[in-house]
XYZ file of C-alpha atoms in Angstrom:
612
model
C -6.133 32.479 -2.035
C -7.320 28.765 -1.034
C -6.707 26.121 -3.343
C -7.495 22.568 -3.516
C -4.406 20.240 -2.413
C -1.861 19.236 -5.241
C -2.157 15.534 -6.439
C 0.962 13.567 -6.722
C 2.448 11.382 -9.614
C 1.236 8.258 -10.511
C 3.632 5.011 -10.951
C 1.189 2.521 -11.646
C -1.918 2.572 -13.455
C -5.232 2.535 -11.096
C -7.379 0.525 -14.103
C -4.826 -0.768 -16.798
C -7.185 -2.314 -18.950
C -9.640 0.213 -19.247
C -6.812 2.604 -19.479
C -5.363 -0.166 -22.313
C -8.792 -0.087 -24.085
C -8.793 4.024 -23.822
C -5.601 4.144 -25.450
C -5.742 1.505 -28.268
C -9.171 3.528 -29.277
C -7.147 6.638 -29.570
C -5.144 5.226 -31.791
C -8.342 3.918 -33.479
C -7.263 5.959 -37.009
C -4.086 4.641 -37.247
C -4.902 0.658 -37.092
C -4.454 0.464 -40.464
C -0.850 1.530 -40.505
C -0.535 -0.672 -37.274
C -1.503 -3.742 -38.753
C 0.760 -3.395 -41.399
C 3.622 -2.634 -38.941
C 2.627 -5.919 -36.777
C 2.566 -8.010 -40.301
C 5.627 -6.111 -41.453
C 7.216 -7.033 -37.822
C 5.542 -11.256 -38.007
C 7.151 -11.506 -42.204
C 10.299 -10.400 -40.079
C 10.061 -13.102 -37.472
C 9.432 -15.827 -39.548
C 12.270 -15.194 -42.185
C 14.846 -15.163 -38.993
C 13.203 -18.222 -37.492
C 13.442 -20.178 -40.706
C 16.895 -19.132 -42.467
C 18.788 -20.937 -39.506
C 16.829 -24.236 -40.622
C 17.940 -23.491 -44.322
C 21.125 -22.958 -43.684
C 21.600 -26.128 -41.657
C 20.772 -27.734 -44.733
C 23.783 -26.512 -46.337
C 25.698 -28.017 -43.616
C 24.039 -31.327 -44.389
C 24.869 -31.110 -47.734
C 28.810 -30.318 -46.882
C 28.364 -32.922 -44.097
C 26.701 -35.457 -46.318
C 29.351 -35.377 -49.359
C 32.213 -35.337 -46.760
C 30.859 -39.004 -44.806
C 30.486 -40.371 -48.793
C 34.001 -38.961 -49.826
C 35.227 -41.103 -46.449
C 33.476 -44.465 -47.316
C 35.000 -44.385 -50.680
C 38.240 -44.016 -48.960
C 37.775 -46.589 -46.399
C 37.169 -49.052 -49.720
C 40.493 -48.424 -51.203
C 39.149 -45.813 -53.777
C 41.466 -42.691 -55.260
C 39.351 -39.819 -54.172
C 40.424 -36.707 -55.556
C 38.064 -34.507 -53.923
C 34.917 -34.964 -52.100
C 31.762 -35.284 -53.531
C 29.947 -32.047 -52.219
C 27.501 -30.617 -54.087
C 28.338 -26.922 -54.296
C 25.892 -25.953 -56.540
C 23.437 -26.853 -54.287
C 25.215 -25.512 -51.149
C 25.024 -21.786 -53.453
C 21.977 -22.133 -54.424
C 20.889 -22.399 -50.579
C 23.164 -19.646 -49.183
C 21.083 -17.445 -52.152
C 17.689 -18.561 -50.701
C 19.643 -17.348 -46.366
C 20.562 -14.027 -48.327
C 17.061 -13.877 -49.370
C 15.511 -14.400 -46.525
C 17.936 -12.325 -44.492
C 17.312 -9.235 -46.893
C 13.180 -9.861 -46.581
C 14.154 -9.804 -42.840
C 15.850 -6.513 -43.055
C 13.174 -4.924 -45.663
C 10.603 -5.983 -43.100
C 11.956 -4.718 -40.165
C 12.840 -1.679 -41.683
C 9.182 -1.141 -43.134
C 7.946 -1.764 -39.753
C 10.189 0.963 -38.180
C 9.386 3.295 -40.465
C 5.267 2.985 -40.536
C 5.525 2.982 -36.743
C 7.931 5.947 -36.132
C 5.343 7.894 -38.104
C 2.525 6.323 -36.906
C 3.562 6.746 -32.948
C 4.903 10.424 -33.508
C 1.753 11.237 -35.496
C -0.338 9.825 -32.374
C 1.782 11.532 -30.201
C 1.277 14.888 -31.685
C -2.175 14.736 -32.254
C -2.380 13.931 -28.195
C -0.220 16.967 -27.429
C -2.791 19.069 -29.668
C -5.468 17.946 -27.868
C -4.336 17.770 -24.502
C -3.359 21.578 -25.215
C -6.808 22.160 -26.929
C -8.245 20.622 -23.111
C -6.068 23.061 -21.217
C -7.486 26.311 -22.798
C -10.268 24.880 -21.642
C -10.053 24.140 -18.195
C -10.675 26.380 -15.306
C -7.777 28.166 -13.236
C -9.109 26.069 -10.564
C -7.790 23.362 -12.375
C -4.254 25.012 -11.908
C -4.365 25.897 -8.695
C -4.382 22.309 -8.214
C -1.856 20.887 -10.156
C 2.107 22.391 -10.106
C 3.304 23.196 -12.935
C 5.872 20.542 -13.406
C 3.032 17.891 -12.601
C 1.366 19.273 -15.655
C 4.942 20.068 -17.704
C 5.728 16.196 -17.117
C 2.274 14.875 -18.474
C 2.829 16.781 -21.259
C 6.254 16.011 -22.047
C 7.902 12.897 -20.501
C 4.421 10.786 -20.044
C 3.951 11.490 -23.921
C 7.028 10.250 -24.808
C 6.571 7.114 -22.783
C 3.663 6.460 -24.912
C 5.710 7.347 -28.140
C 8.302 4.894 -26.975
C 6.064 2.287 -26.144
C 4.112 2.791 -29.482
C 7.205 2.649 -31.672
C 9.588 -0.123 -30.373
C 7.726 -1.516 -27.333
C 4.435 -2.398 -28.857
C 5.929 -4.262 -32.651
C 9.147 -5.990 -29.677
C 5.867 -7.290 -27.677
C 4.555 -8.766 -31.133
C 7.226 -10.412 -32.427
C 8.528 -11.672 -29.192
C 5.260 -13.851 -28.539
C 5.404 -15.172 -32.067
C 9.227 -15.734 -32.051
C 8.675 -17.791 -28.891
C 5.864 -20.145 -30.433
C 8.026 -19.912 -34.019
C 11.024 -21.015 -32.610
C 9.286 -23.788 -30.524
C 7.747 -25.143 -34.062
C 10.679 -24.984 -35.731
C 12.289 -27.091 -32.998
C 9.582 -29.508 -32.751
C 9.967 -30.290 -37.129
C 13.503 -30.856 -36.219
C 13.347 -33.506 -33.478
C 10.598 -33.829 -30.362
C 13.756 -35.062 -28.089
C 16.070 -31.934 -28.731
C 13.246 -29.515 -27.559
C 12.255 -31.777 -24.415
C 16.204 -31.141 -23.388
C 15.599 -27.770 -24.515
C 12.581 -26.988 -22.759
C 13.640 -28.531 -19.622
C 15.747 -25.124 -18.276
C 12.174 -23.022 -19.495
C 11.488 -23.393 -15.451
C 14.381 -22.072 -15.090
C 14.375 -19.617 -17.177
C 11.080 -18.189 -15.986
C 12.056 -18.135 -12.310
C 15.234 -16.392 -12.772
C 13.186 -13.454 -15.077
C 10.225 -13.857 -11.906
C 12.394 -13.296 -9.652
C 15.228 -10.479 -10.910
C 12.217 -8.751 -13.048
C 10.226 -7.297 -9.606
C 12.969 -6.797 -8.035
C 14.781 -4.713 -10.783
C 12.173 -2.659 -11.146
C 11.202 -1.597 -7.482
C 15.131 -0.425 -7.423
C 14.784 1.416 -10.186
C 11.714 2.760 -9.494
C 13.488 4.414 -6.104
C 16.349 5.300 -7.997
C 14.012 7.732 -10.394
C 12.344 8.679 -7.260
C 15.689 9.871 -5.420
C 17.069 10.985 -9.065
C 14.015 13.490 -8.720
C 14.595 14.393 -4.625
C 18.464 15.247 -5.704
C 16.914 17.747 -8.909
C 14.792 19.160 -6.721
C 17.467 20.010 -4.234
C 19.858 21.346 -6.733
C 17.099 23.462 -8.416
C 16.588 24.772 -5.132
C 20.215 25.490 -4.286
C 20.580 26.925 -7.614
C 17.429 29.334 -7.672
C 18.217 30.407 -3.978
C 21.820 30.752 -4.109
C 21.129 34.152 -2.814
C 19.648 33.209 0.337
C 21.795 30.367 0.847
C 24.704 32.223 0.697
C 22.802 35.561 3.165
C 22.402 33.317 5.798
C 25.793 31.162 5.335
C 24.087 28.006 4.903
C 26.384 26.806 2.224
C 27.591 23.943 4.471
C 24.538 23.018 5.398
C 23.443 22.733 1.606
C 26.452 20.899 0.858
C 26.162 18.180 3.736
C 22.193 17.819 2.403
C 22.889 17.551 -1.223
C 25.717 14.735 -0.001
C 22.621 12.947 1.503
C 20.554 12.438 -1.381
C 23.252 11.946 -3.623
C 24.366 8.952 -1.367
C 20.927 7.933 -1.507
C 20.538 8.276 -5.298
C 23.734 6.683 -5.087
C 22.507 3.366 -3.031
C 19.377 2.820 -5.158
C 21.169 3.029 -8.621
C 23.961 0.706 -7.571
C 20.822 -1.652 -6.361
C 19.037 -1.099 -9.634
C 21.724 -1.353 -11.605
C 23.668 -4.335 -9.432
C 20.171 -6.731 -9.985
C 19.097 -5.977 -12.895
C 22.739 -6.938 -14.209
C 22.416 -10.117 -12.860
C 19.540 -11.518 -15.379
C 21.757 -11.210 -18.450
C 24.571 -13.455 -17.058
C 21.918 -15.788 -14.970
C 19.848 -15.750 -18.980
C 23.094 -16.499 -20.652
C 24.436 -19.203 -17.900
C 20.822 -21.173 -18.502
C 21.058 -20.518 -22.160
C 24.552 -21.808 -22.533
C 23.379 -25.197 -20.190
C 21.007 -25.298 -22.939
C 23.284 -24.923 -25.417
C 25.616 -27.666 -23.449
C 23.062 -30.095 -23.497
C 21.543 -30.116 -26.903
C 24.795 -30.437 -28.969
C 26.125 -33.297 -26.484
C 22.406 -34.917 -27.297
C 21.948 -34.018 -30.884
C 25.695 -35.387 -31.228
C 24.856 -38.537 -30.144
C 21.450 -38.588 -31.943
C 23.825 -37.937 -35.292
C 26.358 -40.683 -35.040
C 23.249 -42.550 -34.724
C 21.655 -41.180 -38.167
C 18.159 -39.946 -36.406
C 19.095 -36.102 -36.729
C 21.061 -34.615 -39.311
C 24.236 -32.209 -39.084
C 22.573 -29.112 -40.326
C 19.561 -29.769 -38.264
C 21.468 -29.988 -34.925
C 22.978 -26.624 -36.022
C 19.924 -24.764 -36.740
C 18.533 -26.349 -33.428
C 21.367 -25.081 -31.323
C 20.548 -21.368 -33.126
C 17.232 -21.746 -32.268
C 18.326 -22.489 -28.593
C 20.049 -19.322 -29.076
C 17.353 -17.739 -29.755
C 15.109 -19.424 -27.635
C 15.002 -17.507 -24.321
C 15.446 -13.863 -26.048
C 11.790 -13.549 -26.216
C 11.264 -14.704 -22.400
C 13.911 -11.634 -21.544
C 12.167 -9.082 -23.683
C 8.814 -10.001 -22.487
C 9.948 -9.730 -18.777
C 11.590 -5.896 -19.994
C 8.265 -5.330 -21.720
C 6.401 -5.772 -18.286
C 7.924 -2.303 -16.798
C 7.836 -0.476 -19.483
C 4.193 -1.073 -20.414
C 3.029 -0.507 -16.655
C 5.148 2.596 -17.330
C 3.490 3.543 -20.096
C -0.580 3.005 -19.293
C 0.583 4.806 -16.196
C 1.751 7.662 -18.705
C -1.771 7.385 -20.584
C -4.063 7.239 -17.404
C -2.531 10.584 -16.622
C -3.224 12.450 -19.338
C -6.420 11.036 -19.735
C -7.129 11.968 -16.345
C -6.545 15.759 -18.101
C -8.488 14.768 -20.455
C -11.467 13.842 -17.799
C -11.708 17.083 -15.896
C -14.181 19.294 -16.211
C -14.234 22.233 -18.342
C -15.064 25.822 -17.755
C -18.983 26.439 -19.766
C -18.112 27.913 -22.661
C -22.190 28.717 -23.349
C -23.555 31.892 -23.177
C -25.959 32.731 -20.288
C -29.481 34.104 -20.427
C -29.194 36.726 -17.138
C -31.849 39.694 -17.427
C -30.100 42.966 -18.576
C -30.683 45.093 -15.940
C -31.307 48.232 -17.688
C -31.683 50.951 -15.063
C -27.790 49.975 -13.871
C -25.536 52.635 -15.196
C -22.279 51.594 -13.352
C -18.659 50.236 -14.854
C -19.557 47.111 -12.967
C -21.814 46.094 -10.189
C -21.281 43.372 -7.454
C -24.621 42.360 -6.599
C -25.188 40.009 -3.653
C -22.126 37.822 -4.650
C -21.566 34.667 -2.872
C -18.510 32.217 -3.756
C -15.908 30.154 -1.779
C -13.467 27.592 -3.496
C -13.903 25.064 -1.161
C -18.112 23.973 -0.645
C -19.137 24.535 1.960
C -16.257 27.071 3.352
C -18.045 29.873 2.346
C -15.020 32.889 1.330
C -17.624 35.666 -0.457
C -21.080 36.383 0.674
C -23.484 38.784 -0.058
C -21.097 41.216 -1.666
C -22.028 44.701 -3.119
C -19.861 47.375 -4.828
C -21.024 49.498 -7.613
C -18.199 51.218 -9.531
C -19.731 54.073 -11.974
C -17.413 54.793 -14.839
C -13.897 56.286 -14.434
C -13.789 55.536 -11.163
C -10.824 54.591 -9.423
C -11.953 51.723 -6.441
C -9.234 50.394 -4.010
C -9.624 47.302 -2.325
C -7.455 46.591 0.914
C -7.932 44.464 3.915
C -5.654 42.267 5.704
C -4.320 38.651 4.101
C -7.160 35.865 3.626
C -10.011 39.343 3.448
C -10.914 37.883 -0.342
C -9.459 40.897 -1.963
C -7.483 38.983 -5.045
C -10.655 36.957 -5.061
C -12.997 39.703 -5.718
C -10.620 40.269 -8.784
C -10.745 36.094 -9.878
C -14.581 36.747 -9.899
C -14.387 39.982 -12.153
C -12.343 38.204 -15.043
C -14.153 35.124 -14.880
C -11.378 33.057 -13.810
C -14.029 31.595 -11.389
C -17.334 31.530 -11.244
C -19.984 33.519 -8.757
C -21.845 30.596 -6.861
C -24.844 32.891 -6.068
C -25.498 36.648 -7.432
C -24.405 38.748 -10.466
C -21.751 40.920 -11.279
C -22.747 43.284 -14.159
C -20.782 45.251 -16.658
C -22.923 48.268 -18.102
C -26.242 45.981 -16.818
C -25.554 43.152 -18.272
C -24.497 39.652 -16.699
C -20.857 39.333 -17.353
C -21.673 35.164 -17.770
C -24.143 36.479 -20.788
C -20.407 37.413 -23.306
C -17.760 35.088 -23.855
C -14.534 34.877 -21.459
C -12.625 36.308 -24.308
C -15.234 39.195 -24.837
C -14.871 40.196 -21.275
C -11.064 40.416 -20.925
C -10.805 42.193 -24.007
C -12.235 45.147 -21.661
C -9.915 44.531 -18.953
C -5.884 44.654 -18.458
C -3.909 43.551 -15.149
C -0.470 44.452 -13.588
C 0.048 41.863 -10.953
C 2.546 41.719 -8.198
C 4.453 39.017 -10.231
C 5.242 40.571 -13.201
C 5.333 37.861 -16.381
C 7.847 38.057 -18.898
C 9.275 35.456 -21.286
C 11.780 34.828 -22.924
C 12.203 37.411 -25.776
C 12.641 41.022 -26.492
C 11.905 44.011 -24.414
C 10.295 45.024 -27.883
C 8.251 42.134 -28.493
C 7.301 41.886 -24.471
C 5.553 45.150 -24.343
C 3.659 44.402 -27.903
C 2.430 40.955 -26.066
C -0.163 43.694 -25.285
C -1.355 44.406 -28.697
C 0.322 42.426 -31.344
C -1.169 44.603 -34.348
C 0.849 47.452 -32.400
C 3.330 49.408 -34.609
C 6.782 49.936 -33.626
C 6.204 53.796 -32.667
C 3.134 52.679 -30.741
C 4.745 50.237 -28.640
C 7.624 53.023 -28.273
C 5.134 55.605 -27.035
C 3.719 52.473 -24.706
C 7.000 52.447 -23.214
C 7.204 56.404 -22.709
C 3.964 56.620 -20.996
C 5.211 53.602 -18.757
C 8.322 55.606 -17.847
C 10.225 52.732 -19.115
C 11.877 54.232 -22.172
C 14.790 55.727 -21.017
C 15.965 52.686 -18.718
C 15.125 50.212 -21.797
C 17.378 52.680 -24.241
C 20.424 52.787 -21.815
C 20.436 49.260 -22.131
C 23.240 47.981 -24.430
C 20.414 46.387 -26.769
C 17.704 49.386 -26.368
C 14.513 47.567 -27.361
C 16.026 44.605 -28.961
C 17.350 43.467 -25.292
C 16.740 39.468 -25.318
C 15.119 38.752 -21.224
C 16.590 35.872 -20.100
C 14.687 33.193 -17.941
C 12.330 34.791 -15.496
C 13.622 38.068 -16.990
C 16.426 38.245 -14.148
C 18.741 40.556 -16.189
C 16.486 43.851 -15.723
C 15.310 44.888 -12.255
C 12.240 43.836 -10.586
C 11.114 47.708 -11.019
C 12.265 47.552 -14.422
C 10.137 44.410 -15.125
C 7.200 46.145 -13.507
C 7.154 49.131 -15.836
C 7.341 46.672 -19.135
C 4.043 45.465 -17.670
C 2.688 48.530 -17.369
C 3.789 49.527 -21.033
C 2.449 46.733 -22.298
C -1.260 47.626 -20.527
C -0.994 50.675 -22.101
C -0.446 49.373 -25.749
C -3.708 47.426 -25.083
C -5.623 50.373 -24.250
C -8.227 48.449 -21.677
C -11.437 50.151 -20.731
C -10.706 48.707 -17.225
C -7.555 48.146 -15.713
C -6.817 45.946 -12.276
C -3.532 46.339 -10.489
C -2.801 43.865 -8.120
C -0.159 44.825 -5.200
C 1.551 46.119 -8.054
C 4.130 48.107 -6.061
C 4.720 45.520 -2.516
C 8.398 44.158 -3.918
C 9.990 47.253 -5.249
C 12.140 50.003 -3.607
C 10.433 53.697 -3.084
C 11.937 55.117 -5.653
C 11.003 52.795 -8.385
C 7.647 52.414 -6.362
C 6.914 56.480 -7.420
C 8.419 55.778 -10.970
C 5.262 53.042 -10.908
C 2.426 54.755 -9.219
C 3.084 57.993 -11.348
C 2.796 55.559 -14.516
C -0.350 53.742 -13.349
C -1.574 56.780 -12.055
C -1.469 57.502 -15.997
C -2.755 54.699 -17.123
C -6.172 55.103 -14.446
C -6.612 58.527 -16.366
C -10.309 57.833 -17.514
C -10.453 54.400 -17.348
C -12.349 52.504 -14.635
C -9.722 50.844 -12.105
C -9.212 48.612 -9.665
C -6.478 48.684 -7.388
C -5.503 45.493 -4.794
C -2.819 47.466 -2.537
C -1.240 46.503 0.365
C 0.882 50.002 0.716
C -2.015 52.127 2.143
C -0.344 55.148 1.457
C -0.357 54.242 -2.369
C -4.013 54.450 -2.572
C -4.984 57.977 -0.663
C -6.335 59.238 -3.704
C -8.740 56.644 -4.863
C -12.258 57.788 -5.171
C -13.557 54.707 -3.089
C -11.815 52.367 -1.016
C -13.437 49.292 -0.348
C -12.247 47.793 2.520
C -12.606 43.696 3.163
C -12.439 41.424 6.001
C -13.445 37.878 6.088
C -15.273 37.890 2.738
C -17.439 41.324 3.455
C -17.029 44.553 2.669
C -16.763 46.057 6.047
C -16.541 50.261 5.054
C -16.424 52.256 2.043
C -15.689 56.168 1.462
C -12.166 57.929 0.525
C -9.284 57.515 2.748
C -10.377 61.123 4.471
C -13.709 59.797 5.326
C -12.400 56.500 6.038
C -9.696 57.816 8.810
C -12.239 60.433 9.785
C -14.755 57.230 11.097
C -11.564 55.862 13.508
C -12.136 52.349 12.436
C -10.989 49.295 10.850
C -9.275 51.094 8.078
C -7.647 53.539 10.122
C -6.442 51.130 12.230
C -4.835 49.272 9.227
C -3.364 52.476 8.408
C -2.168 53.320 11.663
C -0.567 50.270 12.532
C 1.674 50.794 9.114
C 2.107 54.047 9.135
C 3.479 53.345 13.146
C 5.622 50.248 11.460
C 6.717 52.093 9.214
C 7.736 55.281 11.141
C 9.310 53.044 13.571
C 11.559 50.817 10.993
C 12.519 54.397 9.467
């Protein structure tokens, strides 16, 4: 089958601010709730930014009655104790406990209404981004992986859940603890926060210059982080073959390569990115250095007082935290709009038409189905299908065969609607098959494929995937006509068996006629069996064609076989190449003509006569 070409993963968002605007109007519900988080988050900053400033002033008081206690010493008087007003120095510690509580209570608020606001966001995208996959056409999966999809769904939602509950309220109160902390320092003395602005420069070109530079390494470590799962998961799944062909060394010497890799780009990542904390704290401490040398001097000479000089050095403290968190912010909210432009770009594609048609019923067509004139290819202008035309009267049993690329699993794709004809009609009973819902049509139709799907569960509850309103004795039965009861009740479990992953503890045979069972429990009018039998041993292959052989007992079928000899007695065999049908009849009539079937048939009956 052609597909379209797989799209890789996205590290940085193609249009961040429409992507911004996109995702702050998806959110558009919740602003209430977000507002209150951001004032929640501001009533937080501004009781930190001004209990330092209230405290001080307890240290002026202390400060104040200590220099009065001295004079009175210096004149000759008995002091018995200093003259510090305690009542006043409580009575301001009660107002820093207040204010350090409100802190708390606000923070806390915040954190709450944002956890539930982001996770209810969250969720509500995961509904709908699994409400848009339903909808989407297969040929939306055949060109996307599976993990590219698993990780928008899982890890690029909870970069946005991150982002929405620490990320977006630490972006907040960062910008207003920068321009609070600046005030504060300014009502304290215009001097001190010249000295303390003058390492800002600094500050902002040590943050310019590790920020970029951290997060490039970083970004190759998660990209050779993902190379070194991607080889183990490999290893792991083909230990078999690894081990078959005694490749072990070789797997060893390559998973030694990208773990040295991995290696060299997290020591980078983590080796620069350690340096801005000590380079932060260095410029901070200069700062530090400089402001109680100055606001010393600016004491002794009565311009500043004691308490103010200690909030100020606090707020020097606390000056450059929001110019570090801002810088941190950057990545993560690149990281994040990158996370939302991806599963907006789910969001985006275009879905399969869900609205009925309006074809003519065609009422003189008595036939199971009829292929008339089809045309379709996946790619435009490639054309794959064209002018096709099969009718299949009831109970019929129509193989299609033809060598790889002939448009045989295609011709099956069309039937169930998993793509659309681009010209022509196929018909069920006269009638457009685009005229009934997706879901109407399948109803009438069950497939074994060559893959046979399983998940994780019970034999019992695999088989009833079929028909879930199934009783237990039905879904037995189911199993019986399969020919898979008596391997499933020699199992140690019987029926209750739990599949593992991929359903690796039963045979592929095995897995094959739980498949089949669980067609039967549906009880199709049509069934389709894709190359149902191509990976199993002859044995188990008989074991399967006897039970589908069953299961085609009046029903309408289609068979996609690559073993001619599993398909002599089909009542038509339609035989493909390059997108036409290129003979029809039963395989006597069809071997009787000498031509491109017989060849086909020839050539693996030789192969196989030869390899036996």
């Amino acid at each position: 089958m052609r597909t379209p070409p797989v799209r890789g993963p996205v590290t940085k968002p193609h249009d961040f601010w429409h992507t911004t605007r996109r995702l702050i109007s998806y959110t558009r519900r919740w602003i209430p709730g977000i507002v209150l988080a951001i004032l929640m988050a501001i009533g937080g900053v501004i009781m930190d930014i001004v209990s330092p400033k209230v405290l001080g002033s307890a240290t002026t008081v202390v400060f104040d009655g200590v220099i009065a206690g001295m004079r009175k010493v210096n004149a000759g008087m008995t002091v018995r104790s200093f003259p510090i007003d305690f009542k006043k120095i409580v009575s301001i510690l009660m107002i820093v406990v207040v204010l350090y509580v409100l802190s708390g209570i606000f923070q806390l608020v915040q954190q709450v209404v944002m956890t539930r606001i982001s996770q209810s966001i969250v969720y509500q995208m995961r509904k709908d981004l699994k409400a848009k996959i339903t909808r989407l056409p297969v040929s939306f999966y055949d060109g996307h992986s599976k993990g590219d999809i698993l990780s928008r769904a899982v890890n690029d939602m909870d970069n946005i859940n991150t982002m929405l509950q620490s990320s977006l309220t630490q972006l907040i109160t960062s910008f207003f603890m920068f321009f609070g902390v600046l005030f504060m320092m300014l009502t304290i003395s215009w001097k001190l926060t010249l000295v303390a602005l003058l390492t800002l420069p600094l500050s902002i070109l040590v943050v310019s210059f590790f920020a970029p530079k951290s997060q490039t390494f970083f970004r190759a470590q998660q990209h050779e982080l993902g190379v070194l799962n991607g080889q183990v998961e490999e290893s792991y799944n083909g230990h078999n073959v690894i081990k078959t062909f005694n490749r072990e060394e070789d797997a060893i010497k390559e998973f030694k390569e990208k773990n040295g890799r991995y290696f060299q780009a997290s020591w980078k990542a983590q080796f620069v990115s350690s340096f801005m904390f000590p380079m932060m704290n260095l410029i901070k401490n200069l700062d530090y250095v400089f402001v109680a040398v100055i606001g010393g001097i600016q004491v002794t000479q009565g311009a500043v007082t004691l308490g103010n000089v200690q909030a100020f050095l606090q707020y020097t403290n606390m000056f450059s935290q929001p110019i570090t968190r801002l810088a941190n912010l950057t990545n993560t909210i690149q990281s994040t709009i990158a996370s939302a432009e991806r599963i907006f770009e789910i969001f985006d594609e275009p879905e399969m038409d869900f609205e009925p048609g309006h074809f003519p019923i065609v009422k003189s067509d008595k036939n199971e189905v009829t292929f008339d004139k089809v045309d379709f290819s996946y790619v435009p202008d490639q054309s794959l299908i064209q002018n096709f035309n099969l009718n299949v009267v009831p109970g019929q049993k129509i193989a299609v065969v033809g060598p790889t690329g002939a448009g045989k699993s295609t011709i099956i794709n069309l039937l169930e609607r998993f793509y659309e004809v681009n010209d022509g009609s196929i018909r069920m009973k006269g009638e457009d098959i685009r005229n009934k819902p997706r879901s109407e049509i399948r109803k009438r139709m069950a497939m074994v494929l060559q893959e046979s799907w399983l998940f994780n569960g019970t034999i019992f509850d695999n088989i009833k995937y079929g028909r879930f309103s199934a009783t237990k004795d039905e879904v037995i039965e189911a199993a019986k006509a399969a020919h898979a009861d008596l391997f499933i009740r020699e199992l140690p479990d019987g029926y209750d068996t739990i599949l593992n992953e991929d359903a690796t503890n039963i045979s592929q045979g095995q897995r094959q006629l739980l498949t089949i069972a669980r067609v039967f429990l549906a009880d199709p009018e049509i069934i389709i069996l894709d190359e149902a039998t191509s990976s199993v041993d002859t044995r188990t292959e008989k074991l399967i064609q006897a039970a589908m052989d069953k299961l085609a007992e009046q029903r309408t079928s289609f068979v996609v076989a690559h073993r001619l000899s599993t398909i002599k007695n089909a009542d038509k065999i339609v035989v493909m190449n390059q997108g036409q049908i290129v003979e029809t009849g039963n395989h006597e009539q069809l071997m009787a003509k000498n031509g491109f079937y017989a060849n086909l048939y020839n050539a693996q009956f030789i192969g196989n006569t030869l390899l036996s």
